[in-house]
Amino acid sequence: MTDKGAGETGGEAAKAKAAKAAGGAKGPEELRRQIEQTRGELGNTVAELTGKADMKGRAQARAADLKDKAGAMTVQLRSSAVQAGHALQDRASHAGHVVQDRATQAGHAVQDRATHAGHTVHDRATHAGHTVEHGLPRPVRTAVQAGLRHPRPVLIVGAAVGAVVATEVLRRRRHGHH
């Protein structure tokens, strides 16, 4: 099969048609280069489509991300609860000393003021507890409600945690860890 008008053989005509279809390649080397480039682009396209079609992998990655976020939130909530416990412990301790000093100095009048201050602290603590409680998940909210109903164990646990932290800080200082 020859193209008599152009004076080409059948193989040469096929090469010319392939060159034209490939964007006008000037020779076999350029045609090979264009084929390699097209293969590379096709490989990238297939990889993108495969990644988009991997719903299970994407779902697993999203689940792992959500699990990490939940873990971080749990740590943050625990830290906030410990800080709130320390703050309540400090306030209660301070209020107790103020009440004791005033009662010694002024008797019944100071006792009335201390009672009023105790109610104010209790109301503020209750309000703070309710404020924190509404932003927490149900299991944490249940624990906060139990703490509000029974504040003494919360103060005891707060004191115990404070003692453990203080002991660890002192131990690290003794051994040169900062």
Coordinates of C-alpha atoms in Angstrom, one line a residue:
M1 CA 0.0 0.0 0.0
T2 CA 1.7 3.1 -1.2
D3 CA 0.6 6.6 -1.6
K4 CA 1.6 7.3 -5.1
G5 CA 0.9 11.0 -5.0
A6 CA 3.2 11.6 -2.1
G7 CA 5.8 8.9 -3.1
E8 CA 5.7 7.2 0.3
T9 CA 5.5 3.6 1.2
G10 CA 2.7 2.2 3.4
G11 CA 4.9 2.2 6.5
E12 CA 6.0 5.8 6.0
A13 CA 2.4 6.9 5.5
A14 CA 1.4 5.3 8.8
K15 CA 4.2 7.1 10.5
A16 CA 3.2 10.4 9.0
K17 CA -0.4 9.8 10.1
A18 CA 0.7 8.9 13.6
A19 CA 2.9 12.0 13.8
K20 CA 0.0 14.2 12.7
A21 CA -2.3 12.5 15.3
A22 CA 0.3 12.9 18.0
G23 CA 0.4 16.7 17.6
G24 CA 2.7 16.9 14.7
A25 CA 5.8 15.0 16.0
K26 CA 8.8 15.7 13.8
G27 CA 10.4 12.3 14.1
P28 CA 10.5 9.0 15.9
E29 CA 12.4 10.4 18.9
E30 CA 9.8 13.2 19.4
L31 CA 7.0 10.7 19.0
R32 CA 8.6 8.5 21.7
R33 CA 8.9 11.5 23.9
Q34 CA 5.3 12.4 23.4
I35 CA 4.2 8.8 24.1
E36 CA 6.2 8.8 27.3
Q37 CA 4.7 12.1 28.4
T38 CA 1.2 10.9 27.6
R39 CA 1.9 7.7 29.6
G40 CA 3.1 9.8 32.5
E41 CA 0.0 12.0 32.4
L42 CA -2.3 9.0 32.1
G43 CA -0.5 7.4 35.1
N44 CA -1.1 10.5 37.2
T45 CA -4.7 10.7 36.1
V46 CA -5.2 7.0 37.0
A47 CA -3.6 7.6 40.4
E48 CA -5.9 10.6 41.1
L49 CA -8.9 8.6 40.1
T50 CA -7.8 5.6 42.2
G51 CA -7.3 7.9 45.2
K52 CA -10.8 9.5 44.8
A53 CA -12.4 6.1 44.3
D54 CA -10.7 4.6 47.5
M55 CA -13.7 5.4 49.7
K56 CA -12.7 2.8 52.3
G57 CA -9.2 4.3 52.7
R58 CA -10.6 7.8 52.8
A59 CA -13.2 6.8 55.4
Q60 CA -10.5 5.1 57.5
A61 CA -8.3 8.2 57.3
R62 CA -11.3 10.4 58.3
A63 CA -12.1 8.0 61.2
A64 CA -8.5 8.1 62.4
D65 CA -8.5 11.9 62.2
L66 CA -11.8 12.0 64.2
K67 CA -10.4 9.6 66.8
D68 CA -7.3 11.7 67.2
K69 CA -9.4 14.8 67.6
A70 CA -11.6 13.0 70.2
G71 CA -8.5 11.9 72.1
A72 CA -7.1 15.5 72.1
M73 CA -10.5 16.8 73.3
T74 CA -10.6 14.2 76.1
V75 CA -7.1 15.3 77.2
Q76 CA -8.1 19.0 77.0
L77 CA -11.3 18.3 79.0
R78 CA -9.4 16.4 81.7
S79 CA -6.9 19.2 81.9
S80 CA -9.7 21.8 82.2
A81 CA -11.4 19.7 84.9
V82 CA -8.1 19.4 86.9
Q83 CA -7.6 23.2 86.6
A84 CA -11.2 23.8 87.7
G85 CA -10.6 21.5 90.7
H86 CA -7.4 23.4 91.6
A87 CA -9.2 26.7 91.3
L88 CA -12.1 25.5 93.4
Q89 CA -9.7 24.1 96.0
D90 CA -7.8 27.4 96.1
R91 CA -10.9 29.4 96.5
A92 CA -12.3 27.1 99.1
S93 CA -9.1 27.1 101.1
H94 CA -8.8 30.9 100.9
A95 CA -12.5 31.4 101.8
G96 CA -12.0 29.0 104.8
H97 CA -9.0 31.1 106.1
V98 CA -10.9 34.3 105.7
V99 CA -13.9 32.9 107.5
Q100 CA -11.7 31.5 110.3
D101 CA -9.9 34.9 110.9
R102 CA -13.1 37.0 110.8
A103 CA -14.9 34.6 113.1
T104 CA -12.1 34.8 115.6
Q105 CA -12.0 38.6 115.5
A106 CA -15.7 39.5 115.3
G107 CA -17.8 36.6 116.5
H108 CA -21.4 36.2 115.3
A109 CA -21.4 39.1 112.9
V110 CA -18.4 37.7 111.0
Q111 CA -20.0 34.3 111.0
D112 CA -23.1 35.8 109.2
R113 CA -20.8 37.4 106.6
A114 CA -18.9 34.1 106.2
T115 CA -22.1 32.2 105.7
H116 CA -23.1 34.8 103.0
A117 CA -19.7 34.5 101.4
G118 CA -20.0 30.7 101.4
H119 CA -23.3 30.9 99.6
T120 CA -21.9 33.3 97.1
V121 CA -18.9 31.0 96.4
H122 CA -21.2 28.1 96.2
D123 CA -23.5 29.9 93.8
R124 CA -20.6 31.0 91.7
A125 CA -19.2 27.5 91.7
T126 CA -22.6 26.1 90.8
H127 CA -22.9 28.7 88.0
A128 CA -19.4 27.9 86.7
G129 CA -20.2 24.2 86.9
H130 CA -23.4 24.7 84.9
T131 CA -21.5 26.8 82.3
V132 CA -18.8 24.2 81.9
E133 CA -21.4 21.4 82.0
H134 CA -23.3 22.6 79.0
G135 CA -20.3 22.4 76.8
L136 CA -19.3 18.9 77.8
P137 CA -20.2 15.4 76.5
R138 CA -22.8 13.5 78.5
P139 CA -20.3 11.2 80.4
V140 CA -18.3 14.2 81.6
R141 CA -21.5 16.2 82.3
T142 CA -22.7 13.3 84.6
A143 CA -19.4 13.4 86.5
V144 CA -19.6 17.2 86.9
Q145 CA -23.2 16.9 88.2
A146 CA -22.0 14.3 90.7
G147 CA -19.3 16.7 91.8
L148 CA -21.8 19.5 92.3
R149 CA -24.0 17.3 94.4
H150 CA -21.0 16.0 96.5
P151 CA -18.3 18.7 96.5
R152 CA -16.2 17.2 99.3
P153 CA -14.9 14.2 97.3
V154 CA -14.1 16.5 94.5
L155 CA -12.0 18.7 96.8
I156 CA -10.3 15.5 98.2
V157 CA -9.5 14.3 94.7
G158 CA -8.2 17.7 93.8
A159 CA -6.0 17.8 96.8
A160 CA -4.7 14.3 96.0
V161 CA -4.0 15.2 92.4
G162 CA -2.2 18.4 93.6
A163 CA -0.1 16.3 96.0
V164 CA 0.9 13.9 93.3
V165 CA 1.8 16.7 90.9
A166 CA 3.8 18.4 93.6
T167 CA 5.6 15.2 94.5
E168 CA 6.5 14.6 90.9
V169 CA 7.8 18.1 90.4
L170 CA 10.0 17.8 93.5
R171 CA 11.2 14.4 92.4
R172 CA 12.2 15.8 89.0
R173 CA 14.0 18.7 90.5
R174 CA 16.0 16.5 92.7
H175 CA 17.0 14.3 89.8
G176 CA 17.9 17.3 87.5
H177 CA 14.9 17.0 85.1
H178 CA 13.2 20.2 84.2

